Amino acid sequence: MPSANPLKILLVDDEPPARERLRALLGDIAGQLPTEVIGEAGNGLAALEILREQMVDVVLADIRMPGMDGIELASHLGRLEKPPAVIFTTAYDNYAVQAFDLNAVDYLLKPVRAQRLLVALQKVAAAHPDPALLNHIGQEARGGGRTHLSCHERGRLLLVPISEVLYFKADLKYVTARTVDRDYLLDEALTHLETEFADRFLRLHRAVLVAKNALAGFEKAAGDDAEAYGWALLRGVPEKLPVSRRQWAPAKALVKNS
Amino acid sequence: MLRVLLGANLLALLAALAQTPDLGGWLLRFIEMAALVEPLLLCALLVLAAARDPLRRLPERLGQTLVLLVSGGLAYALSTYWQALSLGEASGNLRPTLLAMAGAGLLLGYFELRSRAFSPAQAEARLAALNARIRPHFLFNTLNAVLSLIRAQPQRAEAALESLSDLFRAAMRDPGALVSLADEIELGKQYLELEHLRLGDRLAVDWQIGPVSLSQPIPPLMLQPLLENAVYHGIEPAPTGGTVRIVIEQQGDELRIAIANPTASRAHHAAGNQMAVANIRERLALYYDLEARLEIETGDHHYEVRITLPCRQQTP
């Protein structure tokens, strides 16, 4: 389905020559498939920065990049209002990218051939990427380990660095992430967060995960307190978090040993 | 060399144990014995080291017999001398002579067993398997970078392909042959030049080469895999890049090579890196036995590998 509008493309690779090469190839196939490169980025974070301002149709992303890699970038793209299609470019096949549904996500091996690039672009131009699938890419490809969480707020994509999150709290419908400055509403499940960031966060309560390095101390609750067995005090914020009877001893042991 | 010293001392220790009934006297006896054994051992090593090349040309059995005779003869001479100084026990010269020959025989047997276990064919196969480990990641990314240069900067592309072919020639070379330090440094520079092509300003390199003999032989591909590690684990994961520092210096008869890079975190330097380091460690053991070392220093933001080799003026 060749359209009158050129396909809008964002190039993401930490190596400038690799981006240059993709530009040259896109020029070569312009006769068959007109494209417009709307920007270049050196890693996932820089790419999301550009995508905040501009919509694109396709993101061509390297997998191994410093800062934020291509897999994590793809998993945040699902939160954009109109998620672009993703084509991974990778030098060496050490990620299980080929396991993905190739209608929404494709991958090309570097050095990329013009013909392969054309086929991949034509394919994604015809398909509509599924945001849910993009969200799960990170989990599938390498079992999570994201550096950032993303959420949507008044039409904008916000990124929350995991290292700044003090705790997660689950309410009826949402999970809230708290940093020193503010709260963020996330569309995540607390159990997933717990497994993905097990080395960083500790469960205090049925509805609370706390960053281990944010724990400052503990307070025993009054005997008739139905909500919690005890309370955890945090560095940087005044509020206390409830600790369940079951988590009381392991949490205290952790703080003592650190 | 080191194994001979250790082995002979161990034998003396055992002999001392056999001669004394109680443990208290054992160490004393060993020290007494050492007065005789150590000069003998050093003299024998000196003579044998001097006669190394002619001995090597002889048939194996004849060479071994000669070594036995030399050790026995030296023991005889020394014990005569000792008795002339009236230091030793007046127990005749025959006993030390026979003991020295028995010790030398045992050590020769040990070396023969050892060399059978590390037979040349086997050692060569292991070396071949250990060598030539250039990451596919590097190869394909570099080819991709070269492809991007062909249209705009054909001359840089040519130079890059030439460097790449040098690198692979080195990786496929006979792994048993040594190369000169100068060649190995040149190869490392070519490799970093190629990485610079891909990474641009993110990769800074600091070579600190002291006054060393550049013609001395070292095992091939000692430097390059460590540089590759430094780039892969230290520079590439850092958004702003960093500096790889290489220090090469000579201290006495030791050649020291140190390669340092920044790291994001300790954990980052995990499995892949240990494989390359274990690989080099094993190769060092095959080439130099106990005379070479490899040490690793890890800090919060710093990773350093240090190799110490004996300096050799020509191929052993």
Coordinates of C-alpha atoms in Angstrom, one line a residue:
Chain A
M1 CA 0.0 0.0 0.0
P2 CA 2.3 2.8 -1.2
S3 CA 1.0 6.1 0.2
A4 CA 1.6 9.6 -0.9
N5 CA 3.2 10.5 2.5
P6 CA 6.7 9.3 3.0
L7 CA 7.2 6.9 5.9
K8 CA 8.6 8.8 8.9
I9 CA 11.6 7.1 10.4
L10 CA 13.7 7.6 13.6
L11 CA 17.2 6.1 13.6
V12 CA 18.6 4.9 16.9
D13 CA 22.1 3.6 17.2
D14 CA 25.0 4.5 19.4
E15 CA 27.5 4.3 16.5
P16 CA 27.3 7.2 14.1
P17 CA 28.6 5.2 11.1
A18 CA 25.7 2.7 11.6
R19 CA 23.2 5.5 11.5
E20 CA 24.9 6.9 8.4
R21 CA 24.7 3.6 6.7
L22 CA 21.0 3.3 7.3
R23 CA 20.5 6.8 5.9
A24 CA 22.4 5.8 2.8
L25 CA 20.3 2.6 2.4
L26 CA 17.0 4.5 2.9
G27 CA 18.2 6.8 0.1
D28 CA 18.9 3.8 -2.1
I29 CA 15.4 2.3 -1.7
A30 CA 13.6 5.7 -1.9
G31 CA 12.4 4.9 -5.4
Q32 CA 10.4 1.9 -4.2
L33 CA 9.5 3.3 -0.7
P34 CA 9.7 7.0 0.0
T35 CA 10.9 7.7 3.5
E36 CA 11.8 10.7 5.6
V37 CA 14.3 10.4 8.5
I38 CA 12.9 12.8 11.1
G39 CA 15.8 12.3 13.6
E40 CA 18.7 10.3 15.0
A41 CA 19.4 9.3 18.5
G42 CA 22.3 7.6 20.3
N43 CA 20.3 5.6 22.8
G44 CA 16.8 4.8 24.0
L45 CA 16.5 7.8 26.3
A46 CA 17.4 10.3 23.5
A47 CA 15.0 8.5 21.2
L48 CA 12.1 8.9 23.6
E49 CA 13.0 12.5 24.0
I50 CA 12.5 13.0 20.3
L51 CA 9.4 10.9 20.2
R52 CA 7.8 13.1 22.8
E53 CA 7.7 16.0 20.3
Q54 CA 7.2 14.1 17.1
M55 CA 5.2 11.1 15.8
V56 CA 7.0 8.6 13.6
D57 CA 5.9 5.5 11.8
V58 CA 9.0 3.4 12.3
V59 CA 11.8 3.3 14.8
L60 CA 15.0 1.5 13.5
A61 CA 16.8 0.7 16.7
D62 CA 20.1 -1.0 17.6
I63 CA 19.7 -3.5 20.5
R64 CA 23.0 -3.0 22.4
M65 CA 23.2 0.7 23.4
P66 CA 24.5 2.5 26.5
G67 CA 22.0 4.3 28.8
M68 CA 18.9 2.7 27.5
D69 CA 19.0 -0.2 25.1
G70 CA 16.8 -1.0 22.2
I71 CA 14.7 -3.6 23.9
E72 CA 13.8 -1.3 26.7
L73 CA 13.1 1.5 24.3
A74 CA 10.6 -0.8 22.5
S75 CA 8.9 -1.6 25.7
H76 CA 8.3 2.1 26.4
L77 CA 7.0 2.8 22.9
G78 CA 3.8 0.9 23.7
R79 CA 2.8 3.7 26.0
L80 CA 2.9 6.3 23.2
E81 CA -0.5 7.5 21.9
K82 CA 0.3 6.2 18.5
P83 CA 3.1 3.6 18.9
P84 CA 5.5 3.4 16.0
A85 CA 6.6 0.0 14.5
V86 CA 10.0 -1.2 15.7
I87 CA 12.7 -2.8 13.6
F88 CA 15.7 -3.9 15.5
T89 CA 19.1 -3.8 13.9
T90 CA 21.6 -6.0 15.6
A91 CA 25.2 -7.0 14.8
Y92 CA 25.0 -10.3 16.4
D93 CA 22.2 -12.6 17.1
N94 CA 22.5 -13.0 20.9
Y95 CA 19.0 -11.8 21.7
A96 CA 15.9 -13.9 21.0
V97 CA 14.4 -11.1 18.9
Q98 CA 13.3 -13.5 16.3
A99 CA 10.8 -15.0 18.7
F100 CA 8.6 -11.9 18.4
D101 CA 5.5 -11.5 16.4
L102 CA 7.1 -10.3 13.2
N103 CA 4.1 -8.2 12.2
A104 CA 4.8 -5.6 14.9
V105 CA 8.5 -6.1 15.4
D106 CA 11.1 -7.1 12.9
Y107 CA 14.8 -7.4 13.1
L108 CA 17.7 -7.0 10.7
L109 CA 21.2 -8.3 11.0
K110 CA 24.0 -5.8 10.5
P111 CA 25.5 -5.2 8.0
V112 CA 22.0 -4.5 6.7
R113 CA 21.1 -5.1 3.1
A114 CA 19.0 -2.6 1.2
Q115 CA 16.6 -5.3 0.0
R116 CA 16.0 -6.7 3.5
L117 CA 15.4 -3.2 4.8
L118 CA 12.9 -2.5 2.1
V119 CA 10.9 -5.7 2.8
A120 CA 10.9 -5.1 6.6
L121 CA 9.7 -1.5 6.1
Q122 CA 7.0 -2.5 3.7
K123 CA 5.8 -5.1 6.1
V124 CA 5.6 -2.8 9.1
A125 CA 4.1 0.0 7.1
A126 CA 1.1 -2.3 6.4
A127 CA 0.7 -3.5 10.0
H128 CA -0.5 -1.8 13.1
P129 CA 1.8 -2.3 16.0
D130 CA 0.1 -3.7 19.1
P131 CA 1.0 -1.6 22.1
A132 CA 0.4 -4.5 24.5
L133 CA 2.9 -6.6 22.5
L134 CA 5.5 -3.8 22.7
N135 CA 5.0 -3.6 26.4
H136 CA 5.9 -7.2 26.8
I137 CA 9.0 -7.2 24.6
G138 CA 11.3 -6.4 27.4
Q139 CA 9.9 -9.2 29.5
E140 CA 10.2 -11.7 26.7
A141 CA 13.6 -10.8 25.4
R142 CA 15.6 -10.7 28.6
G143 CA 13.3 -11.1 31.6
G144 CA 12.9 -7.3 32.3
G145 CA 15.6 -5.4 34.0
R146 CA 14.4 -2.1 32.8
T147 CA 16.3 1.1 33.8
H148 CA 13.2 3.3 33.6
L149 CA 9.4 3.0 34.0
S150 CA 7.2 4.9 31.7
C151 CA 3.8 6.3 32.2
H152 CA 1.4 8.5 30.4
E153 CA 0.3 11.9 31.7
R154 CA -1.8 14.4 30.0
G155 CA -0.8 13.1 26.6
R156 CA 2.9 13.0 27.4
L157 CA 5.2 10.1 28.0
L158 CA 7.0 10.4 31.3
L159 CA 10.1 8.3 32.2
V160 CA 10.8 7.4 35.8
P161 CA 14.4 6.1 36.5
I162 CA 14.1 3.0 38.7
S163 CA 17.0 4.3 40.7
E164 CA 14.9 7.2 41.9
V165 CA 11.9 5.2 43.0
L166 CA 11.6 5.0 46.8
Y167 CA 8.6 2.7 46.9
F168 CA 5.7 1.3 45.0
K169 CA 2.2 1.2 46.5
A170 CA -0.7 -0.6 45.0
D171 CA -4.2 0.9 45.3
L172 CA -7.4 -0.5 44.0
K173 CA -6.6 0.0 40.4
Y174 CA -3.2 1.6 40.1
V175 CA 0.3 1.3 41.2
T176 CA 1.9 4.5 42.4
A177 CA 5.7 5.0 42.2
R178 CA 7.1 7.5 44.7
T179 CA 10.2 9.5 44.1
V180 CA 11.6 12.3 46.4
D181 CA 9.7 14.9 44.3
R182 CA 6.4 13.3 43.4
D183 CA 4.1 10.4 42.7
Y184 CA 3.6 8.7 39.3
L185 CA 0.6 6.6 38.4
L186 CA 1.8 3.4 36.6
D187 CA 0.0 0.9 34.6
E188 CA 1.9 -2.1 36.1
A189 CA 1.3 -5.0 38.3
L190 CA 3.0 -5.0 41.7
T191 CA 3.9 -8.7 41.4
H192 CA 5.6 -8.1 38.1
L193 CA 7.6 -5.2 39.5
E194 CA 8.6 -7.4 42.5
T195 CA 10.1 -10.1 40.3
E196 CA 11.6 -7.7 37.8
F197 CA 13.4 -5.6 40.4
A198 CA 13.9 -8.2 43.1
D199 CA 17.5 -7.2 43.8
R200 CA 16.5 -3.6 44.4
F201 CA 13.1 -3.7 46.1
L202 CA 11.7 -5.5 49.1
R203 CA 8.0 -6.4 49.8
L204 CA 6.9 -4.9 53.1
H205 CA 3.2 -5.5 52.8
R206 CA 0.6 -7.0 50.5
A207 CA 0.5 -3.6 48.7
V208 CA 4.0 -2.1 49.2
L209 CA 7.4 -2.6 47.7
V210 CA 10.2 -0.5 49.1
A211 CA 13.6 0.3 47.7
K212 CA 16.1 -1.4 50.0
N213 CA 18.4 1.6 50.0
A214 CA 15.6 4.0 51.0
L215 CA 14.8 2.2 54.3
A216 CA 15.9 4.3 57.3
G217 CA 14.3 2.4 60.3
F218 CA 11.3 0.8 61.8
E219 CA 8.6 1.6 64.3
K220 CA 6.4 -0.9 66.1
A221 CA 2.7 -0.1 65.6
A222 CA 0.2 0.2 68.4
G223 CA -1.2 -3.1 69.5
D224 CA -4.7 -2.5 68.1
D225 CA -3.6 -1.2 64.7
A226 CA -5.4 -3.4 62.2
E227 CA -3.6 -1.9 59.2
A228 CA 0.0 -2.8 59.9
Y229 CA 2.1 -4.8 62.3
G230 CA 4.7 -2.1 62.1
W231 CA 5.8 1.0 60.2
A232 CA 8.9 1.6 58.0
L233 CA 10.6 5.0 58.0
L234 CA 12.2 6.2 54.8
R235 CA 15.0 8.5 53.8
G236 CA 14.0 11.6 51.9
V237 CA 10.2 11.5 52.5
P238 CA 8.1 12.0 55.7
E239 CA 5.5 9.3 55.2
K240 CA 5.7 5.8 56.8
L241 CA 5.0 2.6 55.0
P242 CA 3.0 -0.3 56.6
V243 CA 4.9 -3.5 57.3
S244 CA 3.0 -6.8 57.6
R245 CA 3.6 -9.3 60.4
R246 CA 5.1 -11.7 58.0
Q247 CA 7.6 -9.2 56.5
W248 CA 8.6 -7.6 59.8
A249 CA 11.6 -9.9 60.7
P250 CA 13.1 -10.2 57.2
A251 CA 12.9 -6.4 56.6
K252 CA 14.5 -5.6 59.9
A253 CA 17.2 -8.1 59.3
L254 CA 18.0 -6.5 56.0
V255 CA 18.4 -3.0 57.4
K256 CA 20.6 -4.4 60.2
N257 CA 22.9 -6.1 57.8
S258 CA 23.3 -3.3 55.4
Chain B
M1 CA 62.9 -23.9 36.9
L2 CA 60.7 -23.0 39.8
R3 CA 59.3 -26.5 39.8
V4 CA 62.8 -28.0 40.1
L5 CA 63.5 -25.9 43.2
L6 CA 60.2 -26.7 44.8
G7 CA 60.4 -30.4 43.9
A8 CA 63.9 -30.8 45.2
N9 CA 63.0 -29.1 48.5
L10 CA 60.0 -31.2 48.9
L11 CA 62.1 -34.3 48.4
A12 CA 64.6 -33.1 51.0
L13 CA 61.7 -32.5 53.4
L14 CA 60.4 -36.0 52.8
A15 CA 63.9 -37.5 53.2
A16 CA 64.3 -35.6 56.5
L17 CA 61.0 -36.9 57.6
A18 CA 62.1 -40.5 56.8
Q19 CA 65.3 -40.0 58.8
T20 CA 63.9 -38.6 62.0
P21 CA 61.5 -40.5 64.2
D22 CA 59.8 -37.5 65.8
L23 CA 58.2 -34.4 64.3
G24 CA 60.2 -31.9 66.4
G25 CA 63.5 -33.1 64.9
W26 CA 62.1 -33.1 61.4
L27 CA 62.4 -29.4 60.7
L28 CA 65.8 -29.2 62.3
R29 CA 67.0 -32.1 60.2
F30 CA 65.6 -30.4 57.1
I31 CA 67.5 -27.2 57.8
E32 CA 70.7 -29.2 58.3
M33 CA 70.1 -30.9 55.1
A34 CA 69.2 -27.7 53.3
A35 CA 72.8 -26.5 53.9
L36 CA 74.0 -29.3 51.7
V37 CA 71.0 -29.5 49.3
E38 CA 70.6 -25.9 48.4
P39 CA 74.1 -25.2 47.1
L40 CA 74.1 -28.5 45.3
L41 CA 70.7 -27.6 43.7
L42 CA 71.8 -24.2 42.6
C43 CA 75.1 -25.5 41.2
A44 CA 73.3 -28.2 39.3
L45 CA 70.8 -25.8 37.9
L46 CA 73.6 -23.4 36.9
V47 CA 75.5 -26.2 35.1
L48 CA 72.4 -27.6 33.5
A49 CA 71.2 -24.2 32.4
A50 CA 74.6 -23.4 30.8
A51 CA 74.5 -26.8 29.1
R52 CA 70.9 -26.4 28.1
D53 CA 71.3 -26.1 24.3
P54 CA 73.8 -29.0 23.7
L55 CA 71.7 -31.2 26.0
R56 CA 68.6 -30.5 24.1
R57 CA 70.2 -31.6 20.9
L58 CA 71.1 -35.0 22.3
P59 CA 68.7 -38.0 22.1
E60 CA 66.2 -38.0 25.0
R61 CA 67.6 -41.0 27.0
L62 CA 71.2 -39.9 26.6
G63 CA 70.3 -36.4 27.8
Q64 CA 68.6 -37.8 30.9
T65 CA 71.5 -40.0 31.7
L66 CA 73.8 -37.0 31.4
V67 CA 71.6 -35.0 33.7
L68 CA 71.8 -37.8 36.3
L69 CA 75.5 -38.1 36.0
V70 CA 76.0 -34.3 36.4
S71 CA 73.8 -34.2 39.5
G72 CA 75.6 -37.2 41.0
G73 CA 79.0 -35.8 40.1
L74 CA 78.3 -32.4 41.6
A75 CA 77.0 -34.0 44.7
Y76 CA 80.2 -36.0 45.0
A77 CA 82.3 -33.0 44.4
L78 CA 80.4 -30.9 46.9
S79 CA 80.3 -33.4 49.6
T80 CA 84.1 -33.9 49.2
Y81 CA 84.5 -30.2 49.5
W82 CA 82.2 -30.1 52.6
Q83 CA 84.2 -32.8 54.3
A84 CA 87.4 -31.0 53.5
L85 CA 86.0 -28.1 55.4
S86 CA 84.9 -30.6 58.0
L87 CA 81.3 -29.4 57.9
G88 CA 79.5 -32.5 56.7
E89 CA 79.2 -35.8 58.4
A90 CA 82.0 -38.3 57.8
S91 CA 79.6 -40.7 56.2
G92 CA 81.5 -41.1 52.9
N93 CA 80.7 -39.5 49.6
L94 CA 78.6 -42.3 48.1
R95 CA 75.4 -41.6 50.0
P96 CA 75.0 -37.9 49.0
T97 CA 75.9 -38.9 45.4
L98 CA 73.3 -41.6 45.2
L99 CA 70.7 -39.5 46.9
A100 CA 71.3 -36.6 44.5
M101 CA 71.0 -39.0 41.5
A102 CA 67.8 -40.5 42.9
G103 CA 66.4 -37.0 43.4
A104 CA 67.3 -35.9 39.9
G105 CA 65.8 -39.2 38.6
L106 CA 62.6 -38.6 40.4
L107 CA 62.3 -35.0 39.1
L108 CA 63.1 -36.2 35.5
G109 CA 60.4 -38.8 35.8
Y110 CA 58.0 -36.1 37.0
F111 CA 58.8 -33.8 34.1
E112 CA 58.4 -36.6 31.6
L113 CA 55.0 -37.4 33.0
R114 CA 54.1 -33.8 32.9
S115 CA 55.3 -33.3 29.4
R116 CA 53.3 -36.3 28.4
A117 CA 50.2 -34.8 29.9
F118 CA 50.9 -31.6 28.1
S119 CA 52.2 -33.2 24.9
P120 CA 53.0 -30.8 22.1
A121 CA 50.1 -31.9 20.0
Q122 CA 47.7 -31.5 22.8
A123 CA 49.1 -28.2 24.0
E124 CA 48.9 -26.9 20.4
A125 CA 45.3 -28.0 20.0
R126 CA 44.4 -26.2 23.3
L127 CA 46.3 -23.1 22.2
A128 CA 44.5 -23.1 18.9
A129 CA 41.2 -23.4 20.7
L130 CA 42.1 -20.6 23.1
N131 CA 43.4 -18.2 20.4
A132 CA 41.4 -16.6 17.7
R133 CA 38.5 -15.4 19.9
I134 CA 37.5 -12.1 18.3
R135 CA 33.9 -11.3 19.2
P136 CA 31.4 -11.6 16.4
H137 CA 29.8 -8.5 17.8
F138 CA 33.0 -6.6 16.9
L139 CA 33.4 -8.1 13.5
F140 CA 29.9 -7.4 12.2
N141 CA 29.7 -3.9 13.7
T142 CA 33.1 -3.0 12.2
L143 CA 32.0 -4.3 8.8
N144 CA 28.9 -2.2 9.1
A145 CA 30.9 0.8 9.9
V146 CA 33.3 0.2 7.0
L147 CA 30.3 -0.1 4.7
S148 CA 29.1 3.3 5.8
L149 CA 32.5 4.8 4.9
I150 CA 32.8 3.4 1.4
R151 CA 30.8 6.0 -0.4
A152 CA 31.9 9.1 1.5
Q153 CA 35.4 8.3 2.6
P154 CA 36.8 5.4 0.5
Q155 CA 40.3 5.8 1.7
R156 CA 39.4 5.5 5.3
A157 CA 37.3 2.4 4.4
E158 CA 40.4 0.9 2.7
A159 CA 42.6 1.5 5.7
A160 CA 40.0 0.0 8.0
L161 CA 39.7 -3.2 5.9
E162 CA 43.5 -3.5 5.9
S163 CA 43.6 -3.3 9.7
L164 CA 40.8 -5.8 9.9
S165 CA 42.6 -8.3 7.8
D166 CA 45.8 -7.8 9.9
L167 CA 43.8 -8.5 13.0
F168 CA 42.3 -11.7 11.5
R169 CA 45.7 -12.8 10.2
A170 CA 47.0 -12.5 13.7
A171 CA 44.1 -14.4 15.1
M172 CA 44.6 -17.3 12.7
R173 CA 48.4 -17.4 13.0
D174 CA 50.2 -20.5 14.4
P175 CA 49.3 -20.1 18.1
G176 CA 52.5 -21.7 19.3
A177 CA 54.8 -19.1 17.7
L178 CA 55.8 -16.0 19.7
V179 CA 55.6 -12.5 18.3
S180 CA 57.6 -9.4 19.1
L181 CA 56.2 -7.0 21.7
A182 CA 56.3 -4.3 19.0
D183 CA 54.1 -6.3 16.7
E184 CA 51.6 -7.0 19.5
I185 CA 51.4 -3.3 20.4
E186 CA 50.9 -2.4 16.7
L187 CA 48.1 -4.9 16.5
G188 CA 46.5 -3.4 19.6
K189 CA 46.7 0.0 18.1
Q190 CA 45.1 -1.1 14.9
Y191 CA 42.3 -2.8 16.8
L192 CA 41.6 0.4 18.8
E193 CA 41.7 2.4 15.6
L194 CA 38.9 0.2 14.3
E195 CA 36.9 0.7 17.5
H196 CA 37.5 4.4 17.2
L197 CA 35.8 4.3 13.8
R198 CA 32.6 2.9 15.4
L199 CA 32.6 4.7 18.7
G200 CA 34.1 8.1 17.8
D201 CA 34.9 10.4 20.7
R202 CA 33.5 8.0 23.2
L203 CA 36.7 6.0 23.1
A204 CA 39.9 7.7 24.4
V205 CA 43.1 5.7 24.5
D206 CA 46.2 6.4 26.7
W207 CA 49.3 4.4 25.8
Q208 CA 52.1 4.6 28.3
I209 CA 55.0 2.6 27.0
G210 CA 58.1 2.8 29.2
P211 CA 61.6 1.9 28.2
V212 CA 61.1 -1.7 27.2
S213 CA 62.8 -4.0 24.7
L214 CA 60.3 -3.9 21.9
S215 CA 61.9 -6.9 20.1
Q216 CA 61.4 -9.4 22.9
P217 CA 59.0 -12.2 22.1
I218 CA 55.7 -12.6 23.8
P219 CA 52.8 -15.0 23.1
P220 CA 50.5 -13.7 20.4
L221 CA 47.2 -12.0 21.1
M222 CA 47.8 -11.2 24.8
L223 CA 47.0 -7.6 24.4
Q224 CA 44.1 -7.5 21.9
P225 CA 41.6 -9.6 23.7
L226 CA 42.1 -7.6 26.9
L227 CA 41.7 -4.4 24.9
E228 CA 38.5 -5.8 23.4
N229 CA 37.2 -6.6 26.9
A230 CA 38.0 -3.1 28.0
V231 CA 36.1 -1.6 25.1
Y232 CA 33.2 -4.0 25.3
H233 CA 32.6 -3.8 29.1
G234 CA 34.1 -0.5 29.9
I235 CA 33.5 2.0 27.1
E236 CA 30.5 0.8 25.1
P237 CA 28.0 0.6 28.1
A238 CA 28.9 4.2 29.1
P239 CA 26.9 6.9 27.3
T240 CA 29.7 9.3 27.5
G241 CA 32.5 6.8 26.9
G242 CA 35.8 6.7 28.7
T243 CA 39.5 6.1 28.6
V244 CA 41.3 2.8 28.1
R245 CA 44.8 3.1 29.6
I246 CA 47.6 0.7 28.7
V247 CA 50.9 0.7 30.6
I248 CA 53.8 -1.4 29.4
E249 CA 57.0 -1.3 31.5
Q250 CA 60.0 -3.4 32.3
Q251 CA 61.2 -4.0 35.8
G252 CA 64.3 -6.0 36.2
D253 CA 63.7 -9.1 34.1
E254 CA 59.9 -8.8 34.2
L255 CA 57.7 -7.3 31.6
R256 CA 54.5 -5.8 33.0
I257 CA 51.4 -5.0 31.0
A258 CA 48.5 -3.3 32.6
I259 CA 45.2 -2.5 31.0
A260 CA 42.7 -0.4 32.8
N261 CA 39.2 0.8 32.0
P262 CA 36.3 2.5 33.8
T263 CA 33.2 0.5 34.6
A264 CA 29.6 1.3 35.3
S265 CA 29.4 -1.2 38.1
R266 CA 31.2 -4.3 39.4
A267 CA 28.5 -6.7 38.3
H268 CA 28.8 -5.5 34.7
H269 CA 32.1 -7.2 34.3
A270 CA 30.6 -10.6 34.5
A271 CA 30.7 -13.9 32.6
G272 CA 32.0 -12.9 29.2
N273 CA 35.0 -11.1 30.6
Q274 CA 36.0 -13.9 32.9
M275 CA 36.1 -16.2 30.0
A276 CA 38.6 -14.1 28.1
V277 CA 40.7 -13.6 31.2
A278 CA 40.7 -17.4 32.1
N279 CA 41.7 -18.0 28.5
I280 CA 44.7 -15.7 28.7
R281 CA 45.6 -17.2 32.1
E282 CA 45.7 -20.7 30.7
R283 CA 47.7 -19.6 27.7
L284 CA 50.3 -17.9 30.0
A285 CA 50.5 -21.2 31.9
L286 CA 51.1 -23.1 28.7
Y287 CA 53.8 -20.8 27.6
Y288 CA 55.5 -19.9 30.8
D289 CA 54.3 -22.4 33.4
L290 CA 54.6 -20.7 36.8
E291 CA 56.8 -17.8 35.7
A292 CA 54.0 -15.6 34.5
R293 CA 51.1 -14.1 36.4
L294 CA 47.8 -12.4 35.7
E295 CA 46.1 -10.3 38.3
I296 CA 42.8 -8.4 38.3
E297 CA 41.9 -5.4 40.3
T298 CA 38.3 -4.3 40.5
G299 CA 37.1 -1.1 42.1
D300 CA 33.7 0.6 42.0
H301 CA 34.4 2.4 38.8
H302 CA 37.6 0.9 37.8
Y303 CA 38.8 -2.4 36.3
E304 CA 42.4 -3.4 35.7
V305 CA 44.1 -6.5 34.4
R306 CA 47.9 -6.8 35.0
I307 CA 50.1 -9.4 33.3
T308 CA 53.6 -10.1 34.4
L309 CA 55.9 -12.0 32.0
P310 CA 59.5 -13.0 32.2
C311 CA 61.6 -11.0 29.7
R312 CA 63.2 -13.2 27.1
Q313 CA 65.6 -12.1 24.5
Q314 CA 64.9 -14.8 22.0
T315 CA 62.5 -17.6 21.5
P316 CA 63.0 -20.3 24.1

